[in-house]
PDB file of C-alpha atoms in Angstrom:
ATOM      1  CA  UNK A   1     132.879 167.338  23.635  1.00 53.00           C
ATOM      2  CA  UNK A   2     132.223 170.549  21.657  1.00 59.00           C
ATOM      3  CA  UNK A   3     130.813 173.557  22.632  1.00 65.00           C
ATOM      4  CA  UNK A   4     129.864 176.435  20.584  1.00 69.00           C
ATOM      5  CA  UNK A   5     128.234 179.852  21.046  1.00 70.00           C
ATOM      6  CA  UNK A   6     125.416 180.218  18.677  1.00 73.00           C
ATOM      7  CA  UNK A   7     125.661 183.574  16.652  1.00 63.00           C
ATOM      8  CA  UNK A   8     122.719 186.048  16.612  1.00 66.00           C
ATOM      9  CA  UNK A   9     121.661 189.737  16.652  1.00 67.00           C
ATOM     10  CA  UNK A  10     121.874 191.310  20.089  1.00 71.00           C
ATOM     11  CA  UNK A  11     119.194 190.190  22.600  1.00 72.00           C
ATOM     12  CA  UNK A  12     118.153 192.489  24.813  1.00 78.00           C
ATOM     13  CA  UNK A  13     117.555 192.262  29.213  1.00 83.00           C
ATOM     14  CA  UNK A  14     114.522 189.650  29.568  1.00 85.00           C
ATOM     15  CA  UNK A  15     114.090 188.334  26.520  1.00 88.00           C
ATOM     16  CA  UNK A  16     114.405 184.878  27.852  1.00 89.00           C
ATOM     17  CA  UNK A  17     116.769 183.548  24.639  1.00 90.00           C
ATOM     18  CA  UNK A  18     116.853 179.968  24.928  1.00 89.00           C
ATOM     19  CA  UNK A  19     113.251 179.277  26.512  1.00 91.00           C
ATOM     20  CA  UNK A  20     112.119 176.692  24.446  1.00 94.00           C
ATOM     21  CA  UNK A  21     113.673 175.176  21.476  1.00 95.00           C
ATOM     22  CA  UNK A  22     113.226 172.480  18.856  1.00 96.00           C
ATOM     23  CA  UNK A  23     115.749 171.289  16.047  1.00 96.00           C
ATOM     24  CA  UNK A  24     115.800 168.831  13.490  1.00 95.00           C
ATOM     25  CA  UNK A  25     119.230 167.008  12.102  1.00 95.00           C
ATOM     26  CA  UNK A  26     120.079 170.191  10.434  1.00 96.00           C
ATOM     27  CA  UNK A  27     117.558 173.145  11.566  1.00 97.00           C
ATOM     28  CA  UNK A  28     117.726 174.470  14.660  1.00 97.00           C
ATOM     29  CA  UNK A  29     115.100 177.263  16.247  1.00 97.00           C
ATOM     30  CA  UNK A  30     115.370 179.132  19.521  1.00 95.00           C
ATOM     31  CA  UNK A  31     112.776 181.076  20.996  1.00 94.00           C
ATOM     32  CA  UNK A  32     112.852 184.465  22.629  1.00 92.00           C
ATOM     33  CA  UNK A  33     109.558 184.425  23.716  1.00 90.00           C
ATOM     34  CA  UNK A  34     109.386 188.226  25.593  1.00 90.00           C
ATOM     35  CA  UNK A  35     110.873 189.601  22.097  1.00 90.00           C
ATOM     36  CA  UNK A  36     108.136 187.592  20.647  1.00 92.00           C
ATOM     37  CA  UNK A  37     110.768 185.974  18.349  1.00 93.00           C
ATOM     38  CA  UNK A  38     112.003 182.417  17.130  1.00 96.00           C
ATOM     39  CA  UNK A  39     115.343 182.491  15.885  1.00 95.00           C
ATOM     40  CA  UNK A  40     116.459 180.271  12.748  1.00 96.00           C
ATOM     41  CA  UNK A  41     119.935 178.885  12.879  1.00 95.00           C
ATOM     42  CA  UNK A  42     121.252 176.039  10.144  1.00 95.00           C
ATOM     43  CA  UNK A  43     124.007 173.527  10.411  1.00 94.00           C
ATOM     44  CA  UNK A  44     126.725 174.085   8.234  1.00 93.00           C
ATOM     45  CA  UNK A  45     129.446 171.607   8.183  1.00 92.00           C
ATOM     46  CA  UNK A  46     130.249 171.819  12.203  1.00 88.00           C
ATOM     47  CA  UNK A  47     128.565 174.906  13.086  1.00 89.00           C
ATOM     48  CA  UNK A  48     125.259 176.003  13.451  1.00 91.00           C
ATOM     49  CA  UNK A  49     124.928 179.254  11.154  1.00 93.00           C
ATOM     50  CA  UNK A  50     121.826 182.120  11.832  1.00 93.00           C
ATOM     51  CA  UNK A  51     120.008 182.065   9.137  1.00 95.00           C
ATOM     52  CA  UNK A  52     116.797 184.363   9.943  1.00 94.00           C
ATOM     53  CA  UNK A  53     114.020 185.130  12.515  1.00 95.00           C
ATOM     54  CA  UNK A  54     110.621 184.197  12.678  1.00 96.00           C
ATOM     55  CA  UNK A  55     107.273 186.176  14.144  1.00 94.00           C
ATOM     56  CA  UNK A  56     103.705 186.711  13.316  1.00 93.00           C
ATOM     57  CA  UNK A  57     102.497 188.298  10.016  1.00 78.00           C
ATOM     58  CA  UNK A  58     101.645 191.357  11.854  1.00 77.00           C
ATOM     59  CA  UNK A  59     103.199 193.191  15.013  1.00 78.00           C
ATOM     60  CA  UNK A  60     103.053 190.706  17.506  1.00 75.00           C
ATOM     61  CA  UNK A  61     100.923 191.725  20.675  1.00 85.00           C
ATOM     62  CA  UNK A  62     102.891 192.863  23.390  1.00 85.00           C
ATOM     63  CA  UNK A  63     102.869 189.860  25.970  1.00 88.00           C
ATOM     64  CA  UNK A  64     101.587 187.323  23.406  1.00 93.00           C
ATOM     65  CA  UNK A  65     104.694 185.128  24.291  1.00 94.00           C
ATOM     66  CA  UNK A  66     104.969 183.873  20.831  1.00 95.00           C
ATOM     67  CA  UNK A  67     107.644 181.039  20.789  1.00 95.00           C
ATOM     68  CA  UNK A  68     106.228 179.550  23.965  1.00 95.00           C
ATOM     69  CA  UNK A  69     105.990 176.113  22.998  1.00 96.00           C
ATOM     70  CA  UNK A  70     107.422 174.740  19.739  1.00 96.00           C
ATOM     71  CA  UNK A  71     107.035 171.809  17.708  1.00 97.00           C
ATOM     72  CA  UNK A  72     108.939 171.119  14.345  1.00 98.00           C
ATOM     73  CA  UNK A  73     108.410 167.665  12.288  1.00 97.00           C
ATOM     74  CA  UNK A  74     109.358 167.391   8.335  1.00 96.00           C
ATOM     75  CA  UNK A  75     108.638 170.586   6.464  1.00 96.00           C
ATOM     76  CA  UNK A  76     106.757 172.449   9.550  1.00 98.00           C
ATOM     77  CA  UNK A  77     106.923 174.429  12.504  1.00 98.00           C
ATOM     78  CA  UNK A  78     104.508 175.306  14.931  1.00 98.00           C
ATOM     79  CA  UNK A  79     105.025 178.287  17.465  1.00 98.00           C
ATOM     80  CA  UNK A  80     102.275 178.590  19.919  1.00 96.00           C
ATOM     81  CA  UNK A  81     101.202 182.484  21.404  1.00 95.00           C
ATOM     82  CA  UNK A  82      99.283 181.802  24.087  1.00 93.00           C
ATOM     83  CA  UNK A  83      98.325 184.922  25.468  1.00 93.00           C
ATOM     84  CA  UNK A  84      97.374 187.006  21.969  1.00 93.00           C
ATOM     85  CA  UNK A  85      94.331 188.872  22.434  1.00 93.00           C
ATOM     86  CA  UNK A  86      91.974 189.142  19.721  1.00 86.00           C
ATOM     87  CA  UNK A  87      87.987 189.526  18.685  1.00 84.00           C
ATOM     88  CA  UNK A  88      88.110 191.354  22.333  1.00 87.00           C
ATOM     89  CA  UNK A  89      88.978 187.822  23.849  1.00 88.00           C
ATOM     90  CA  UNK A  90      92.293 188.107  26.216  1.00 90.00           C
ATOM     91  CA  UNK A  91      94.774 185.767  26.578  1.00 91.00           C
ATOM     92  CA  UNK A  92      92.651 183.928  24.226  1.00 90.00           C
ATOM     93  CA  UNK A  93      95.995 182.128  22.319  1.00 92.00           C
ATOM     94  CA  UNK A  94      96.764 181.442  19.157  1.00 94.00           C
ATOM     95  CA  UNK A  95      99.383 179.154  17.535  1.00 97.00           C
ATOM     96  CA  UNK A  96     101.213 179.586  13.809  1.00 97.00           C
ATOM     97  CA  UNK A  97     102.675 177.379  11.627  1.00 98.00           C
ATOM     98  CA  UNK A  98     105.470 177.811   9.510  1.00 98.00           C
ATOM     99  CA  UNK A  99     106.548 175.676   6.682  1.00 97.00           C
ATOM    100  CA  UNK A 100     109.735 174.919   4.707  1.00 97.00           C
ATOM    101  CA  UNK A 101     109.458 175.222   0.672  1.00 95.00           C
ATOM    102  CA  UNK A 102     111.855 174.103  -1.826  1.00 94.00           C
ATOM    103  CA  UNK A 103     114.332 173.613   0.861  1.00 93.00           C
ATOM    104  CA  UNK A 104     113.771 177.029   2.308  1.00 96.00           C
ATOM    105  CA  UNK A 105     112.123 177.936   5.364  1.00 97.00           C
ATOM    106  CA  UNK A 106     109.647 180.421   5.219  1.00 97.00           C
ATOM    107  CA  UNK A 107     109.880 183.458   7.779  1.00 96.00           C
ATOM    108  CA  UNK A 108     106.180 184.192   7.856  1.00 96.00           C
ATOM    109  CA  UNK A 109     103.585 182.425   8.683  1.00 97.00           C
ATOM    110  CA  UNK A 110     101.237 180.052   6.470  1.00 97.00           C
ATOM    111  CA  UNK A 111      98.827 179.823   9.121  1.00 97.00           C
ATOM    112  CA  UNK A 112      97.677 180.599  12.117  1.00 96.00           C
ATOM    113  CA  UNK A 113      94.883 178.962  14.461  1.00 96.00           C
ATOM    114  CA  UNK A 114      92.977 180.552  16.431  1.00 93.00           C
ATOM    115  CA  UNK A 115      91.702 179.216  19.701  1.00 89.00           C
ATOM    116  CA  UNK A 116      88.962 176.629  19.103  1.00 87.00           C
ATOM    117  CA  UNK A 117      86.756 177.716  22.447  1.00 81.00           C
ATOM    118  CA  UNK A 118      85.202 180.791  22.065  1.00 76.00           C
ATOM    119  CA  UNK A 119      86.444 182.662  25.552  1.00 79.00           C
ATOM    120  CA  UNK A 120      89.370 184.344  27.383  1.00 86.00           C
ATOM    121  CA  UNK A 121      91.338 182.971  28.995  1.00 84.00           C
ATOM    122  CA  UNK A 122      91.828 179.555  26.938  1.00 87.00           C
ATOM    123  CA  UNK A 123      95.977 180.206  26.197  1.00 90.00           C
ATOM    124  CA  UNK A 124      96.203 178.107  23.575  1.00 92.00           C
ATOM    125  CA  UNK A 125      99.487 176.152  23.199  1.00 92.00           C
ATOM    126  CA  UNK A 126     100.807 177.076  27.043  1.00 91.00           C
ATOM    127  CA  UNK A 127     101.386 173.756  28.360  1.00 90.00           C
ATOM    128  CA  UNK A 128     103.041 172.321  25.048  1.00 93.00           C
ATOM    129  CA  UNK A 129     102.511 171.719  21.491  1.00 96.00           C
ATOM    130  CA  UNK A 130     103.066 168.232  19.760  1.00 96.00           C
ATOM    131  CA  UNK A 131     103.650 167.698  15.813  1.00 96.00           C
ATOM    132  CA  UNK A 132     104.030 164.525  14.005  1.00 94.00           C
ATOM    133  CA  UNK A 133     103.045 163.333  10.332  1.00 93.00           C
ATOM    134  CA  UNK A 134      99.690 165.102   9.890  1.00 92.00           C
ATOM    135  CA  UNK A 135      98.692 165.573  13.179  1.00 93.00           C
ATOM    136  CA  UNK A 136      98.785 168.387  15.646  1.00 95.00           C
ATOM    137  CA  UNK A 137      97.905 168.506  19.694  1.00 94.00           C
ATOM    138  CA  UNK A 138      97.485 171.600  21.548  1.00 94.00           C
ATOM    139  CA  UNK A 139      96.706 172.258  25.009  1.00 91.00           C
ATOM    140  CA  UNK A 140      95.401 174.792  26.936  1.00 85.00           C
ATOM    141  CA  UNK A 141      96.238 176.931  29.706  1.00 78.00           C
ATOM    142  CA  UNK A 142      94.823 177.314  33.495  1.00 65.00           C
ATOM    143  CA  UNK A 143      91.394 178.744  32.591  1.00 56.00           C
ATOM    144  CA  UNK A 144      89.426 176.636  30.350  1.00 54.00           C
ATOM    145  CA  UNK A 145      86.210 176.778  31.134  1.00 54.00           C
ATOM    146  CA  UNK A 146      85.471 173.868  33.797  1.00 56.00           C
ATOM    147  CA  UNK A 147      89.572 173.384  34.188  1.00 59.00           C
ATOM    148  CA  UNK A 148      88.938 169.934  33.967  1.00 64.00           C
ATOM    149  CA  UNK A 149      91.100 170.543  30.690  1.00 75.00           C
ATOM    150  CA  UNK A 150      91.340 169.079  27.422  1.00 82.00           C
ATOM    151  CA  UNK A 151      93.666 168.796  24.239  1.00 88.00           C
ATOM    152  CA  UNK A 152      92.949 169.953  20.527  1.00 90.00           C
ATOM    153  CA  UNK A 153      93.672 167.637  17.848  1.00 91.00           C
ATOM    154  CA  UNK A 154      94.615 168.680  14.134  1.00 93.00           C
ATOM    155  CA  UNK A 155      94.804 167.159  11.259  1.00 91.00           C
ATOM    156  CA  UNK A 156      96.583 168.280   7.909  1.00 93.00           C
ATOM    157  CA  UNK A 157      94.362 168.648   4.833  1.00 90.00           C
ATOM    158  CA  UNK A 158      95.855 169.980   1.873  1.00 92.00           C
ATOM    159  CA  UNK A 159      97.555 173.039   3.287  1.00 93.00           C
ATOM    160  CA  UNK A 160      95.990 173.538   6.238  1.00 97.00           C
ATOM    161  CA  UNK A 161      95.562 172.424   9.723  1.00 96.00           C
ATOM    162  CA  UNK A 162      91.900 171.674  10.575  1.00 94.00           C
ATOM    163  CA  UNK A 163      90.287 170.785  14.229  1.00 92.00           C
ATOM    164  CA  UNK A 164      89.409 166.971  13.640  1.00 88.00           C
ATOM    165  CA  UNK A 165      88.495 166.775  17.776  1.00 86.00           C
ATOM    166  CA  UNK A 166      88.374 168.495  20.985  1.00 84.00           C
ATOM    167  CA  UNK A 167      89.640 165.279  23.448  1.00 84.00           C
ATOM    168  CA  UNK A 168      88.454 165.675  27.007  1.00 80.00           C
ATOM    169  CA  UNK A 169      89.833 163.472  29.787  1.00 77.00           C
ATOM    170  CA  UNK A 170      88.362 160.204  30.305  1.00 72.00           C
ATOM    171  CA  UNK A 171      87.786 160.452  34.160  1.00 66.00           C
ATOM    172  CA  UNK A 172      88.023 163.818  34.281  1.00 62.00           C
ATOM    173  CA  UNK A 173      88.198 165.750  38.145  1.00 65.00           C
ATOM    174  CA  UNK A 174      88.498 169.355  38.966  1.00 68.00           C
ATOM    175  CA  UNK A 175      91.326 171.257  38.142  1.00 74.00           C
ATOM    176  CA  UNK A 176      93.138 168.289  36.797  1.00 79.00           C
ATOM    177  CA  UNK A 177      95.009 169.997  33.696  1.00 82.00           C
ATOM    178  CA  UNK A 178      94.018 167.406  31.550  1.00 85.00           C
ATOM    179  CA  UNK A 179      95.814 168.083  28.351  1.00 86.00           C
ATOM    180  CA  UNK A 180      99.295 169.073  29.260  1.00 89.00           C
ATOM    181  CA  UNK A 181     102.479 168.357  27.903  1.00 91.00           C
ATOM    182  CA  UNK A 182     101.069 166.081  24.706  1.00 92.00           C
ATOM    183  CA  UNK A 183     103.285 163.800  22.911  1.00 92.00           C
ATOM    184  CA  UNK A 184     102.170 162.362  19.520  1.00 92.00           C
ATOM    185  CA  UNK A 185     104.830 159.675  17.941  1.00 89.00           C
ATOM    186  CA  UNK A 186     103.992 157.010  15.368  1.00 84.00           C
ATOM    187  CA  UNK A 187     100.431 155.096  16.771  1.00 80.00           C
ATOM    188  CA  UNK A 188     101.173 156.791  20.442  1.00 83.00           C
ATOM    189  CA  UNK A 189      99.540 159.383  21.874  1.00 87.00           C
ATOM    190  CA  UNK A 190     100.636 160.957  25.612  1.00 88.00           C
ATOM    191  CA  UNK A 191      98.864 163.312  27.376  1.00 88.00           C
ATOM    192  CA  UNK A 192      99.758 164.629  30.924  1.00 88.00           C
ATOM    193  CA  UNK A 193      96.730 165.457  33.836  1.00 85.00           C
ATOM    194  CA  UNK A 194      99.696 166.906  36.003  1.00 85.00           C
ATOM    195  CA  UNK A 195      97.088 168.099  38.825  1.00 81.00           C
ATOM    196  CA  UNK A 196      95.025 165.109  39.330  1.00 78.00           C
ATOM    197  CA  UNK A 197      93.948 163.956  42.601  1.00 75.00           C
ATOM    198  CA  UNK A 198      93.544 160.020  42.022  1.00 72.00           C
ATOM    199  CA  UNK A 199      94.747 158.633  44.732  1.00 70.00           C
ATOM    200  CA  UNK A 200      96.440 161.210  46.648  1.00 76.00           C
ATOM    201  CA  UNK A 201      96.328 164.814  46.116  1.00 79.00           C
ATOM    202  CA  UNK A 202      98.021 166.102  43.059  1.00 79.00           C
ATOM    203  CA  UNK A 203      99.789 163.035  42.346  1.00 79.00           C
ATOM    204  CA  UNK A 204      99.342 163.571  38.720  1.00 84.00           C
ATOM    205  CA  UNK A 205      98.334 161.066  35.430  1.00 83.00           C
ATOM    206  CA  UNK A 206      99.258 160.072  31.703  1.00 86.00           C
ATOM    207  CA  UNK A 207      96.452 159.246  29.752  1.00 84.00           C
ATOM    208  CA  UNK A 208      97.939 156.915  27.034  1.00 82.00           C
ATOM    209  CA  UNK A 209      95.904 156.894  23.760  1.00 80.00           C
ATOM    210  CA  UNK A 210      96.407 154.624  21.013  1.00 72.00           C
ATOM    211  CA  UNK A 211      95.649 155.596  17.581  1.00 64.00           C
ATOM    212  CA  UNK A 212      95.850 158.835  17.326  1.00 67.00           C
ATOM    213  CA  UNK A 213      94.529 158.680  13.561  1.00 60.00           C
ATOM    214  CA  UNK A 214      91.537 157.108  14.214  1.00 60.00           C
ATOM    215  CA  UNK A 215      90.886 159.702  17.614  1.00 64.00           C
ATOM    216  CA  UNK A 216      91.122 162.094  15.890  1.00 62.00           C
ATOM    217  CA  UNK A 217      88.244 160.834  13.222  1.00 62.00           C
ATOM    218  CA  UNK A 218      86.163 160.530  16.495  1.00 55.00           C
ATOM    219  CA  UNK A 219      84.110 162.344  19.169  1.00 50.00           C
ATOM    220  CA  UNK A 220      85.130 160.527  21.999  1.00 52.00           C
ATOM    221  CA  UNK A 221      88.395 159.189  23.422  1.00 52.00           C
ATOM    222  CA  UNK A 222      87.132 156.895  25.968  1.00 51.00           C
ATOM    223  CA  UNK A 223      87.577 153.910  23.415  1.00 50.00           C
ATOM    224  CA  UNK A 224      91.314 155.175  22.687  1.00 52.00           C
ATOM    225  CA  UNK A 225      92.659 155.328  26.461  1.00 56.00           C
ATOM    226  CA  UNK A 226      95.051 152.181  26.267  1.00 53.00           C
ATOM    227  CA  UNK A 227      96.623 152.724  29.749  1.00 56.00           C
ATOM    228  CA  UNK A 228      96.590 155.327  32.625  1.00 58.00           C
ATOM    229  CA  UNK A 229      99.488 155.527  34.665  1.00 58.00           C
ATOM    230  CA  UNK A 230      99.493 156.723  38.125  1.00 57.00           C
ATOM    231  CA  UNK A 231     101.382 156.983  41.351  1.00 51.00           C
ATOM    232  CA  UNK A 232     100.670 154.654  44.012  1.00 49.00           C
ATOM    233  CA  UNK A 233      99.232 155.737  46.988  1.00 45.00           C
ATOM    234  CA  UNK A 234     101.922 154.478  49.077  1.00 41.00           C
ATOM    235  CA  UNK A 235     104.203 156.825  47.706  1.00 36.00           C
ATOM    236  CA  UNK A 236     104.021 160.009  49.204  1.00 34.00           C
ATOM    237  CA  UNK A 237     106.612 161.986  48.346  1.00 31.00           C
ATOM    238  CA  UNK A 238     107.615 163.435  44.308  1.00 32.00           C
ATOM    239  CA  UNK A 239     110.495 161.438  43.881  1.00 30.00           C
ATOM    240  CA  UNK A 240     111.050 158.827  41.444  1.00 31.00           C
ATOM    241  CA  UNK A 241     107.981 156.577  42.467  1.00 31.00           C
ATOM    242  CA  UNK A 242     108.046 152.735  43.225  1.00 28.00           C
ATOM    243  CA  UNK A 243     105.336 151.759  41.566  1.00 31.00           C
ATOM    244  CA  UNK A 244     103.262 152.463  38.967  1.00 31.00           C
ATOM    245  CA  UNK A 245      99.281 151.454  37.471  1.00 30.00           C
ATOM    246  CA  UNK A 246      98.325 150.639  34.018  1.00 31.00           C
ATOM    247  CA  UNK A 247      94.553 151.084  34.578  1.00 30.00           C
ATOM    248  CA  UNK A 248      93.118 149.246  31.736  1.00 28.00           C
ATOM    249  CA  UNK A 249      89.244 149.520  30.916  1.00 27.00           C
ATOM    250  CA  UNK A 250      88.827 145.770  32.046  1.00 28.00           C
ATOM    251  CA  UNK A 251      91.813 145.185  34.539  1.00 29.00           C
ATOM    252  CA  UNK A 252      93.991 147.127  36.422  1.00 32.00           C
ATOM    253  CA  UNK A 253      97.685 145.755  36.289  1.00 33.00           C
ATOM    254  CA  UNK A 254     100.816 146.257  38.557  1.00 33.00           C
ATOM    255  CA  UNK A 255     104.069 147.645  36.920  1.00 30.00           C
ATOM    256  CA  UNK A 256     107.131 147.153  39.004  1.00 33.00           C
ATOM    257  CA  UNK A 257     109.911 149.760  38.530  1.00 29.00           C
TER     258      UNK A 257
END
């Protein structure tokens, strides 16, 4: 077992170094999300070298928390911000995307997306970011508008990212979260509902999707749910549960742990 300390400019009292990270088999990035910074370091031979620092193209917002979340897959990186302000909107979010060109990653943005709802409040990107192949979740913070919650799916065209759907939750309840934590790999598609009350108070669901190309060439995701796991009621406490439901749309089946 080797341990290293990584090398990098002085960080300051609560900066919060080490918040959220996300590497690759030779790129490594570290957030500092209260010095609105993600930090660039590169394996070389045995050791992980600093190579640069990444932020918005302007002077990030005080309290934007940019660096969050982050997501890296191939030649990109996405950093969410999910309390920018902007067009008189607070804590409106906002999430940029950085790409890697001729080997070299680039230190300023190539884009940056807005939040798709027009209100305050949305934080774009605070309960996780997801990146694979062309596609992009994001999720939302505490305050969309019904907090029933939903997830933003992009897809890459040419350069850009552009909003292919706006996925709501199947069976959605109150204050359920729907959205959080998503997980795109290969044909799989996770999303978390972290405060839903079906069948016991803030249990918590996954929605499983399948097909997360063809969702997000579609308005709906009803026809994409594959499974939704649950607790069982009989478990009342948080720890690892005994059982768990696949709730299928014709079916409901029993998975024993």
């Amino acid at each position: 077992v080797r341990s290293e300390k990584l090398g990098i400019p002085t960080i300051g009292s609560n900066e919060y170094f080490g918040y959220s990270m996300a590497c690759t088999e030779t790129d490594l990035f570290v957030t500092a999300y209260l010095r609105n910074t993600v930090f660039h370091f590169s394996l070389e031979g045995n050791n992980w070298v600093y190579k640069g620092e990444m932020r918005p193209a302007t002077t990030p917002q005080s309290g934007s928390l940019f660096g969050w979340s982050l997501a890296v897959y191939g030649n990109t990186l996405a950093v969410s911000a999910p309390f920018e302000d902007y067009a008189g909107l607070s804590d409106a979010g906002a999430v940029y995307l950085f790409n890697r060109s001729n080997g070299a990653w680039q230190y300023t943005p190539a884009q940056r997306i807005a939040s798709p709802h027009n209100g305050s409040g949305v934080q774009l990107g605070w309960r996780g970011i997801s990146l694979y192949g062309d596609l992009l979740a994001l999720s939302h913070g505490n305050t969309t508008p019904d907090r029933n919650g939903r997830f933003w799916l992009y897809q890459k065209s040419g350069s850009d990212f552009t909003l292919r759907n706006t996925v709501f939750s199947p069976a959605a309840s109150i204050n359920e979260l729907f959205g959080a934590s998503p997980a795109i790999s290969g044909n799989h598609l996770l999303a978390g509902a972290p405060s839903r009350s079906d069948p016991i108070a803030a249990a918590g669901t996954v929605f499983f999707f399948r097909s997360p190309e063809m969702l997000a060439s579609n308005q709906t995701a009803d026809g994409y749910v594959d499974v939704e796991w649950r607790v069982d009621a009989s478990c009342a406490s948080f720890s690892p549960p005994r059982q768990v439901y696949a709730q299928l749309f014709d079916s409901t089946r029993q998975l024993e742990l």
